[in-house]
Amino acid sequence: MTKFHPKMNNALVGRNRRNSSIFLYFQLCPECEEPIVGVKEATGGEIYMNPNNVDGLIPLTKERRKKLQ
């Protein structure tokens, strides 16, 4: 996982306690065909975010997922 590719998808998950919208970003990598998944918090209360704008995205890596299990 060295870079993000264009054409990410995203979905509004909900709002957190600070009333910020939380988005899930996802796609299959067109090079290695592994899933790319990340979480992004919208600081302005947006209900839509450009799926290709990955600034501030927190990617979930395989190592991080193992720690959560």
XYZ file of C-alpha atoms in Angstrom:
69
model
C 0.000 0.000 0.000
C 2.048 2.873 -1.268
C -0.541 5.226 -2.751
C -4.230 5.772 -3.268
C -5.753 5.406 -6.674
C -8.520 7.578 -8.072
C -12.084 6.316 -8.112
C -12.500 5.628 -4.406
C -16.027 5.009 -3.157
C -17.367 6.432 0.073
C -20.424 6.161 2.251
C -21.709 8.270 5.106
C -21.645 6.115 8.225
C -23.172 8.597 10.652
C -22.236 11.346 13.074
C -19.979 11.135 16.093
C -20.441 12.852 19.478
C -18.943 16.070 18.088
C -21.677 16.039 15.388
C -19.046 15.493 12.673
C -19.969 13.274 9.750
C -17.936 10.054 9.486
C -17.294 8.539 6.069
C -16.044 5.097 5.092
C -13.811 5.075 1.990
C -13.219 1.854 0.067
C -12.090 0.271 -3.194
C -10.166 -2.690 -4.545
C -6.675 -1.686 -5.600
C -6.479 -1.905 -9.400
C -2.838 -3.045 -9.168
C -2.778 -5.678 -6.406
C -6.570 -6.278 -6.057
C -6.380 -5.921 -2.264
C -9.033 -3.889 -0.449
C -8.282 -0.301 0.486
C -10.440 0.842 3.391
C -10.252 4.038 5.397
C -12.203 6.355 7.663
C -12.502 10.116 7.354
C -14.113 12.690 9.623
C -15.730 15.722 8.003
C -14.933 18.748 10.117
C -17.626 20.991 8.652
C -20.644 18.722 9.152
C -20.830 17.786 5.473
C -23.241 15.100 4.328
C -21.332 14.612 1.057
C -17.591 14.376 0.476
C -15.771 13.902 -2.814
C -14.738 10.236 -2.776
C -11.481 11.043 -4.577
C -10.373 13.580 -1.956
C -8.398 11.386 0.426
C -6.796 14.209 2.436
C -7.166 13.336 6.114
C -8.132 9.731 5.390
C -7.064 7.234 8.051
C -6.329 4.008 6.157
C -6.969 0.691 7.860
C -4.092 -1.649 7.084
C -3.934 -5.399 7.580
C -1.649 -4.847 10.573
C -4.108 -2.438 12.139
C -7.044 -4.813 11.563
C -5.131 -7.638 13.274
C -4.629 -5.440 16.345
C -8.363 -4.682 16.489
C -9.330 -8.378 16.522
